[in-house]
């Protein structure tokens, strides 16, 4: 175990880096599966360490994204996403169920945390539900990766397969929806409109 400590640290750092970036990236379970297969690590430790890295990454993302958003997006877009975050907060347990359900899917959760960060939601409103969904989905996916992959070459083919690219494309689509849809008009007036003039 002590000989593999640096490898588990690598799992933590990898999951952290995958989930701290402010743009859709392959889900963190891909790096977790990859490292578990390559180094033949204990699956449960990989899951615990990897999920901890993911949660810390998402937490840091919610802390710094408001500062970045304020510098690159215009005030209207920031207010728009802040309003969306407020609605998310007001829905209470229903929002928690949505976060859990979304986290169960093998999709990047970047848009979810960017919305929460830009809306300046306290992490306590989103992290616990994210943990439940993330731990559950990563457990299933890492075990599937362990038993469904016989060697590193096949694992790489699985990690960067068309499914991974589809999940990345969906993440980009969701992030685009977050940024370019006028959410206040949609929610308050039931009018769908797009606004591409969001930059300063």
XYZ file of N, CA and C in Angstrom:
600
model
N 0.834 -1.211 0.000
C 0.000 0.000 0.000
C 0.865 1.257 0.000
N 1.911 1.267 0.867
C 2.766 2.445 0.949
C 3.513 2.668 -0.357
N 3.854 1.543 -1.057
C 4.548 1.662 -2.334
C 3.656 2.291 -3.402
N 2.344 2.150 -3.231
C 1.399 2.662 -4.223
C 0.832 4.026 -3.842
N 1.330 4.606 -2.762
C 0.777 5.874 -2.287
C 0.812 6.947 -3.364
N 1.927 7.052 -4.067
C 2.044 8.096 -5.087
C 1.060 7.854 -6.230
N 0.727 6.583 -6.472
C -0.215 6.274 -7.542
C -1.641 6.689 -7.153
N -1.969 6.511 -5.876
C -3.278 6.973 -5.403
C -3.336 8.498 -5.375
N -2.202 9.120 -5.060
C -2.130 10.589 -5.125
C -2.357 11.045 -6.562
N -1.818 10.275 -7.510
C -2.015 10.586 -8.931
C -3.493 10.488 -9.308
N -4.195 9.500 -8.755
C -5.641 9.376 -8.982
C -6.357 10.616 -8.469
N -6.012 11.039 -7.245
C -6.633 12.214 -6.643
C -6.380 13.462 -7.485
N -5.113 13.674 -7.848
C -4.740 14.856 -8.632
C -5.405 14.825 -10.006
N -5.433 13.651 -10.630
C -6.061 13.535 -11.939
C -7.543 13.866 -11.894
N -8.258 13.295 -10.926
C -9.690 13.573 -10.792
C -9.925 15.044 -10.480
N -9.061 15.618 -9.635
C -9.165 17.043 -9.300
C -9.012 17.900 -10.554
N -7.976 17.640 -11.343
C -7.712 18.442 -12.534
C -8.817 18.297 -13.578
N -9.382 17.096 -13.706
C -10.462 16.888 -14.663
C -11.705 17.697 -14.285
N -11.920 17.898 -12.980
C -13.156 18.546 -12.527
C -12.984 19.985 -12.060
N -11.777 20.527 -12.112
C -11.576 21.913 -11.685
C -11.606 22.882 -12.862
N -11.509 22.342 -14.079
C -11.461 23.206 -15.261
C -12.853 23.769 -15.568
N -12.925 25.004 -16.089
C -14.222 25.655 -16.327
C -14.815 25.366 -17.703
N -14.450 24.259 -18.305
C -15.041 23.878 -19.593
C -15.241 22.368 -19.604
N -16.192 21.887 -20.403
C -16.484 20.449 -20.411
C -15.251 19.630 -20.768
N -14.934 18.676 -19.934
C -13.768 17.819 -20.067
C -14.272 16.386 -19.937
N -13.534 15.393 -20.416
C -14.006 14.017 -20.200
C -14.291 13.775 -18.720
N -15.321 13.005 -18.385
C -15.640 12.730 -16.981
C -14.439 12.172 -16.233
N -14.320 12.516 -14.951
C -13.155 12.119 -14.146
C -13.010 10.607 -14.026
N -14.109 9.866 -14.196
C -13.987 8.413 -14.060
C -13.059 7.826 -15.121
N -12.859 8.532 -16.257
C -11.974 8.012 -17.298
C -10.533 7.923 -16.798
N -10.074 8.952 -16.098
C -8.708 8.912 -15.566
C -8.624 7.928 -14.401
N -9.707 7.795 -13.643
C -9.721 6.840 -12.538
C -9.600 5.411 -13.058
N -10.372 5.087 -14.093
C -10.325 3.747 -14.687
C -8.946 3.493 -15.287
N -8.440 4.485 -15.997
C -7.137 4.346 -16.640
C -6.043 4.011 -15.627
N -5.965 4.801 -14.546
C -4.920 4.590 -13.551
C -5.124 3.282 -12.779
N -6.389 2.922 -12.532
C -6.654 1.667 -11.829
C -6.160 0.474 -12.643
N -6.404 0.521 -13.953
C -5.986 -0.576 -14.821
C -4.460 -0.613 -14.952
N -3.852 0.533 -15.215
C -2.415 0.588 -15.458
C -1.620 0.126 -14.243
N -2.014 0.621 -13.059
C -1.240 0.319 -11.847
C -1.825 -0.819 -11.012
N -2.940 -1.400 -11.496
C -3.593 -2.494 -10.771
C -3.886 -2.099 -9.314
N -4.545 -0.964 -9.177
C -4.839 -0.416 -7.849
C -6.111 -1.021 -7.267
N -6.250 -0.898 -5.954
C -7.462 -1.341 -5.274
C -8.636 -0.483 -5.744
N -9.676 -1.131 -6.247
C -10.793 -0.412 -6.860
C -11.475 0.524 -5.862
N -11.729 0.053 -4.651
C -12.445 0.880 -3.676
C -11.646 2.104 -3.256
N -10.328 1.937 -3.138
C -9.499 3.095 -2.785
C -9.486 4.091 -3.936
N -9.420 3.586 -5.169
C -9.465 4.460 -6.346
C -10.763 5.261 -6.357
N -11.880 4.594 -6.066
C -13.178 5.269 -6.064
C -13.222 6.354 -4.990
N -12.813 6.010 -3.769
C -12.849 6.974 -2.665
C -11.927 8.165 -2.924
N -10.705 7.870 -3.353
C -9.734 8.939 -3.606
C -10.151 9.776 -4.812
N -10.614 9.103 -5.868
C -11.022 9.816 -7.071
C -12.230 10.710 -6.848
N -13.231 10.201 -6.131
C -14.415 11.011 -5.841
C -14.040 12.203 -4.965
N -13.132 11.994 -4.000
C -12.670 13.101 -3.160
C -11.991 14.172 -4.012
N -11.172 13.739 -4.976
C -10.526 14.686 -5.882
C -11.522 15.440 -6.735
N -12.541 14.731 -7.224
C -13.586 15.360 -8.037
C -14.347 16.412 -7.237
N -14.712 16.066 -6.014
C -15.476 16.995 -5.178
C -14.657 18.244 -4.868
N -13.374 18.047 -4.542
C -12.526 19.209 -4.280
C -12.392 20.072 -5.532
N -12.256 19.414 -6.693
C -12.162 20.159 -7.944
C -13.402 20.981 -8.217
N -14.563 20.387 -8.026
C -15.815 21.117 -8.247
C -15.996 22.237 -7.218
N -15.571 21.981 -5.984
C -15.659 23.015 -4.945
C -14.796 24.219 -5.323
N -13.570 23.973 -5.751
C -12.677 25.064 -6.159
C -13.257 25.794 -7.365
N -13.863 25.043 -8.288
C -14.493 25.662 -9.461
C -15.572 26.652 -9.049
N -16.397 26.273 -8.070
C -17.466 27.182 -7.631
C -16.898 28.429 -6.954
N -15.683 28.321 -6.414
C -15.077 29.475 -5.741
C -14.493 30.484 -6.724
N -13.847 29.987 -7.786
C -13.163 30.938 -8.668
C -13.963 31.348 -9.897
N -14.991 30.579 -10.269
C -15.728 30.905 -11.489
C -16.446 32.258 -11.420
N -16.948 32.713 -10.247
C -17.579 34.044 -10.238
C -16.608 35.158 -10.626
N -15.337 35.043 -10.233
C -14.349 36.072 -10.576
C -14.035 36.051 -12.061
N -13.920 34.851 -12.617
C -13.664 34.746 -14.055
C -14.876 35.228 -14.842
N -16.069 34.807 -14.392
C -17.305 35.186 -15.089
C -17.470 36.699 -15.105
N -17.123 37.346 -13.993
C -17.254 38.793 -13.919
C -16.330 39.510 -14.872
N -15.224 38.862 -15.236
C -14.245 39.486 -16.128
C -14.515 39.217 -17.597
N -15.171 38.111 -17.906
C -15.340 37.769 -19.325
C -16.779 37.881 -19.821
N -17.772 37.785 -18.905
C -19.164 37.900 -19.328
C -19.708 39.266 -18.954
N -20.656 39.742 -19.753
C -21.237 41.043 -19.441
C -22.202 40.924 -18.259
N -22.550 42.057 -17.629
C -23.410 42.014 -16.432
C -24.744 41.310 -16.656
N -25.343 41.489 -17.851
C -26.640 40.855 -18.123
C -26.548 39.331 -18.044
N -25.482 38.760 -18.616
C -25.336 37.301 -18.594
C -25.082 36.821 -17.174
N -24.291 37.553 -16.404
C -24.054 37.180 -15.015
C -25.348 37.216 -14.204
N -26.162 38.247 -14.436
C -27.444 38.342 -13.730
C -28.387 37.225 -14.164
N -28.331 36.887 -15.449
C -29.182 35.826 -15.990
C -28.878 34.492 -15.316
N -27.600 34.140 -15.231
C -27.210 32.869 -14.625
C -27.420 32.915 -13.112
N -27.225 34.091 -12.508
C -27.489 34.242 -11.075
C -28.960 33.962 -10.784
N -29.844 34.439 -11.659
C -31.274 34.187 -11.499
C -31.569 32.689 -11.593
N -30.918 32.019 -12.554
C -31.098 30.578 -12.713
C -30.648 29.844 -11.449
N -29.528 30.269 -10.880
C -29.038 29.667 -9.644
C -29.977 29.892 -8.484
N -30.592 31.076 -8.450
C -31.560 31.384 -7.394
C -32.770 30.464 -7.478
N -33.246 30.227 -8.702
C -34.351 29.302 -8.908
C -33.953 27.903 -8.435
N -32.729 27.506 -8.763
C -32.229 26.201 -8.339
C -32.238 26.096 -6.815
N -31.860 27.161 -6.153
C -31.823 27.177 -4.695
C -33.228 27.133 -4.103
N -34.159 27.848 -4.712
C -35.510 27.940 -4.169
C -36.298 26.635 -4.304
N -35.899 25.776 -5.240
C -36.628 24.524 -5.457
C -36.355 23.484 -4.369
N -35.368 23.736 -3.515
C -35.106 22.866 -2.373
C -34.794 21.436 -2.750
N -35.554 20.499 -2.173
C -35.261 19.078 -2.359
C -35.426 18.639 -3.811
N -36.271 19.311 -4.566
C -36.429 18.960 -5.980
C -35.121 19.221 -6.739
N -34.460 20.325 -6.396
C -33.175 20.621 -7.017
C -32.145 19.567 -6.653
N -32.196 19.097 -5.399
C -31.253 18.064 -4.970
C -31.444 16.786 -5.785
N -32.695 16.441 -6.054
C -32.973 15.254 -6.866
C -32.458 15.419 -8.292
N -32.605 16.629 -8.837
C -32.110 16.901 -10.189
C -30.591 16.772 -10.226
N -29.907 17.312 -9.214
C -28.447 17.237 -9.151
C -27.990 15.788 -9.037
N -28.660 15.016 -8.182
C -28.306 13.595 -8.036
C -28.506 12.863 -9.354
N -29.665 13.079 -9.987
C -29.966 12.393 -11.246
C -28.944 12.761 -12.318
N -28.596 14.039 -12.407
C -27.627 14.484 -13.411
C -26.249 13.891 -13.130
N -25.870 13.824 -11.850
C -24.556 13.296 -11.470
C -24.454 11.791 -11.715
N -25.594 11.122 -11.778
C -25.594 9.691 -12.058
C -25.259 9.385 -13.512
N -25.443 10.369 -14.378
C -25.168 10.172 -15.792
C -23.677 10.348 -16.065
N -23.140 9.615 -17.024
C -21.715 9.771 -17.358
C -21.464 10.994 -18.223
N -21.945 12.146 -17.758
C -21.798 13.403 -18.481
C -20.983 14.385 -17.644
N -20.265 15.307 -18.302
C -19.548 16.330 -17.535
C -20.528 17.177 -16.724
N -20.212 17.388 -15.453
C -21.083 18.212 -14.595
C -20.612 19.666 -14.564
N -19.709 20.026 -15.478
C -19.176 21.386 -15.515
C -20.275 22.448 -15.615
N -21.251 22.313 -16.546
C -22.283 23.363 -16.641
C -23.037 23.566 -15.332
N -23.299 22.488 -14.609
C -24.008 22.563 -13.338
C -23.245 23.411 -12.330
N -21.939 23.187 -12.242
C -21.138 23.908 -11.258
C -20.797 25.325 -11.704
N -20.727 25.553 -13.004
C -20.534 26.920 -13.480
C -21.761 27.757 -13.142
N -22.951 27.179 -13.338
C -24.183 27.889 -12.980
C -24.214 28.181 -11.489
N -23.864 27.194 -10.669
C -23.862 27.380 -9.216
C -22.836 28.424 -8.806
N -21.641 28.374 -9.431
C -20.592 29.336 -9.089
C -20.942 30.742 -9.503
N -21.433 30.906 -10.738
C -21.798 32.238 -11.218
C -22.955 32.814 -10.421
N -23.853 31.937 -9.946
C -24.981 32.390 -9.132
C -24.570 32.594 -7.673
N -23.305 32.267 -7.374
C -22.752 32.424 -6.024
C -23.538 31.616 -4.991
N -23.974 30.428 -5.435
C -24.620 29.521 -4.505
C -23.568 28.951 -3.557
N -23.908 28.795 -2.318
C -22.991 28.160 -1.382
C -22.829 26.693 -1.771
N -21.590 26.193 -1.745
C -21.345 24.792 -2.152
C -22.203 23.778 -1.403
N -22.631 24.111 -0.174
C -23.442 23.184 0.621
C -24.757 22.849 -0.078
N -25.215 23.725 -0.997
C -26.468 23.484 -1.703
C -26.319 22.453 -2.816
N -25.086 22.198 -3.248
C -24.903 21.356 -4.418
C -23.965 20.166 -4.181
N -22.952 20.331 -3.326
C -21.933 19.291 -3.128
C -22.502 17.992 -2.553
N -23.348 18.028 -1.501
C -23.842 16.744 -0.951
C -24.590 15.897 -1.978
N -25.476 16.526 -2.753
C -26.212 15.780 -3.776
C -25.265 15.300 -4.871
N -24.290 16.126 -5.196
C -23.285 15.737 -6.184
C -22.493 14.535 -5.693
N -22.151 14.523 -4.409
C -21.397 13.399 -3.841
C -22.177 12.091 -3.981
N -23.473 12.126 -3.667
C -24.294 10.916 -3.751
C -24.304 10.361 -5.172
N -24.581 11.246 -6.136
C -24.627 10.813 -7.526
C -23.266 10.418 -8.056
N -22.253 11.205 -7.717
C -20.903 10.956 -8.217
C -20.343 9.654 -7.662
N -20.504 9.419 -6.368
C -19.986 8.199 -5.762
C -20.665 6.967 -6.371
N -21.978 7.061 -6.557
C -22.732 5.932 -7.116
C -22.308 5.637 -8.553
N -22.293 6.683 -9.390
C -21.967 6.470 -10.803
C -20.514 6.056 -10.993
N -19.595 6.679 -10.250
C -18.180 6.322 -10.403
C -17.907 4.901 -9.919
N -18.611 4.469 -8.875
C -18.437 3.093 -8.399
C -18.807 2.107 -9.503
N -19.954 2.343 -10.122
C -20.401 1.453 -11.206
C -19.424 1.494 -12.377
N -19.025 2.699 -12.774
C -18.189 2.844 -13.962
C -16.772 2.325 -13.758
N -16.207 2.544 -12.568
C -14.855 2.045 -12.309
C -14.857 0.514 -12.263
N -15.888 -0.073 -11.648
C -15.972 -1.534 -11.636
C -16.181 -2.089 -13.041
N -16.999 -1.400 -13.831
C -17.178 -1.828 -15.222
C -15.868 -1.742 -15.986
N -15.125 -0.664 -15.715
C -13.829 -0.504 -16.364
C -12.853 -1.588 -15.967
N -12.894 -1.962 -14.701
C -11.968 -2.977 -14.197
C -12.230 -4.340 -14.830
N -13.505 -4.725 -14.869
C -13.834 -6.056 -15.367
C -14.051 -6.098 -16.875
N -14.299 -4.957 -17.464
C -14.549 -4.942 -18.900
C -13.309 -4.655 -19.721
N -12.206 -4.352 -19.056
C -10.983 -4.004 -19.771
C -9.883 -4.993 -19.412
N -9.304 -5.603 -20.380
C -8.294 -6.638 -20.121
C -6.879 -6.090 -20.158
N -6.659 -4.988 -20.842
C -5.314 -4.415 -20.881
C -5.388 -2.924 -21.144
N -4.268 -2.278 -21.033
C -4.213 -0.815 -21.160
C -4.666 -0.352 -22.528
N -4.333 -1.088 -23.566
C -4.697 -0.674 -24.917
C -6.211 -0.646 -25.079
N -6.873 -1.710 -24.624
C -8.333 -1.751 -24.718
C -8.965 -0.669 -23.853
N -8.353 -0.407 -22.681
C -8.898 0.630 -21.801
C -8.857 1.985 -22.489
N -7.742 2.263 -23.168
C -7.626 3.538 -23.866
C -8.677 3.658 -24.953
N -8.939 2.557 -25.634
C -9.966 2.581 -26.672
C -11.337 2.856 -26.062
N -11.589 2.312 -24.857
C -12.865 2.547 -24.184
C -12.983 3.946 -23.639
N -11.863 4.478 -23.075
C -11.904 5.804 -22.457
C -12.095 6.892 -23.497
N -11.576 6.664 -24.713
C -11.676 7.677 -25.754
C -12.506 7.167 -26.921
N -13.554 6.462 -26.589
C -14.452 5.913 -27.593
C -15.462 6.965 -28.038
N -16.327 6.571 -28.946
C -17.346 7.506 -29.415
C -18.289 7.915 -28.292
N -18.483 7.024 -27.268
C -19.339 7.389 -26.144
C -18.746 8.568 -25.366
N -17.416 8.550 -25.189
C -16.763 9.638 -24.471
C -16.898 10.953 -25.240
N -16.736 10.880 -26.561
C -16.852 12.086 -27.358
C -18.292 12.603 -27.376
N -19.257 11.700 -27.345
C -20.659 12.122 -27.284
C -20.944 12.822 -25.963
N -20.427 12.258 -24.845
C -20.656 12.888 -23.543
C -19.983 14.254 -23.495
N -18.799 14.386 -24.126
C -18.118 15.673 -24.178
C -18.937 16.670 -24.992
N -19.485 16.211 -26.131
C -20.303 17.088 -26.976
C -21.559 17.539 -26.235
N -22.177 16.630 -25.491
C -23.365 16.990 -24.712
C -23.005 18.018 -23.651
N -21.833 17.842 -23.017
C -21.373 18.813 -22.018
C -21.199 20.194 -22.620
N -20.608 20.258 -23.817
C -20.428 21.546 -24.499
C -21.780 22.143 -24.851
N -22.716 21.305 -25.291
C -24.064 21.773 -25.628
C -24.769 22.352 -24.401
N -24.646 21.659 -23.257
C -25.272 22.155 -22.026
C -24.642 23.456 -21.569
N -23.323 23.566 -21.685
C -22.643 24.799 -21.305
C -23.080 25.942 -22.221
N -23.227 25.657 -23.516
C -23.709 26.673 -24.460
C -25.122 27.108 -24.110
N -25.974 26.144 -23.727
C -27.339 26.484 -23.321
C -27.328 27.379 -22.097
N -26.463 27.071 -21.146
C -26.347 27.883 -19.939
C -25.966 29.314 -20.277
N -25.035 29.484 -21.206
C -24.495 30.811 -21.496
C -25.362 31.623 -22.457
N -25.973 30.972 -23.458
C -26.607 31.730 -24.530
C -28.128 31.818 -24.449
N -28.776 30.992 -23.628
C -30.226 31.120 -23.466
C -30.522 32.234 -22.477
N -31.511 33.056 -22.801
C -31.961 34.103 -21.876
C -32.903 33.445 -20.873
N -32.354 33.030 -19.741
C -33.098 32.235 -18.770
C -34.200 33.024 -18.084
N -33.975 34.299 -17.851
C -35.030 35.097 -17.206
C -36.258 35.213 -18.090
N -36.048 35.424 -19.380
C -37.187 35.494 -20.306
C -37.897 34.152 -20.384
N -37.128 33.083 -20.382
C -37.711 31.750 -20.494
C -38.544 31.406 -19.262
N -38.026 31.700 -18.075
C -38.708 31.327 -16.839
C -39.830 32.302 -16.490
N -39.564 33.595 -16.641
C -40.547 34.590 -16.225
C -41.637 34.813 -17.275
N -41.239 34.894 -18.562
C -42.191 35.228 -19.618
C -42.550 34.035 -20.504
N -41.916 32.884 -20.259
C -42.121 31.693 -21.087
C -41.764 31.959 -22.544
N -40.775 32.833 -22.754
C -40.325 33.162 -24.097
C -38.903 32.652 -24.285
N -38.707 31.844 -25.334
C -37.372 31.313 -25.604
C -36.624 32.268 -26.522
N -35.438 32.689 -26.082
C -34.610 33.565 -26.927
C -33.138 33.294 -26.612
N -32.307 33.537 -27.607
C -30.875 33.368 -27.465
C -30.191 34.719 -27.494
N -29.118 34.838 -26.716
C -28.339 36.059 -26.678
C -26.860 35.695 -26.759
N -26.250 36.012 -27.899
C -24.845 35.663 -28.090
C -23.911 36.805 -27.706
N -24.488 37.927 -27.324
C -23.654 39.069 -26.918
C -23.488 39.039 -25.391
N -22.704 38.089 -24.945
C -22.540 37.899 -23.500
C -21.171 38.340 -22.994
N -20.284 38.660 -23.956
C -18.906 38.988 -23.548
C -18.762 40.469 -23.293
N -17.790 40.810 -22.459
C -17.512 42.207 -22.182
C -16.783 42.820 -23.375
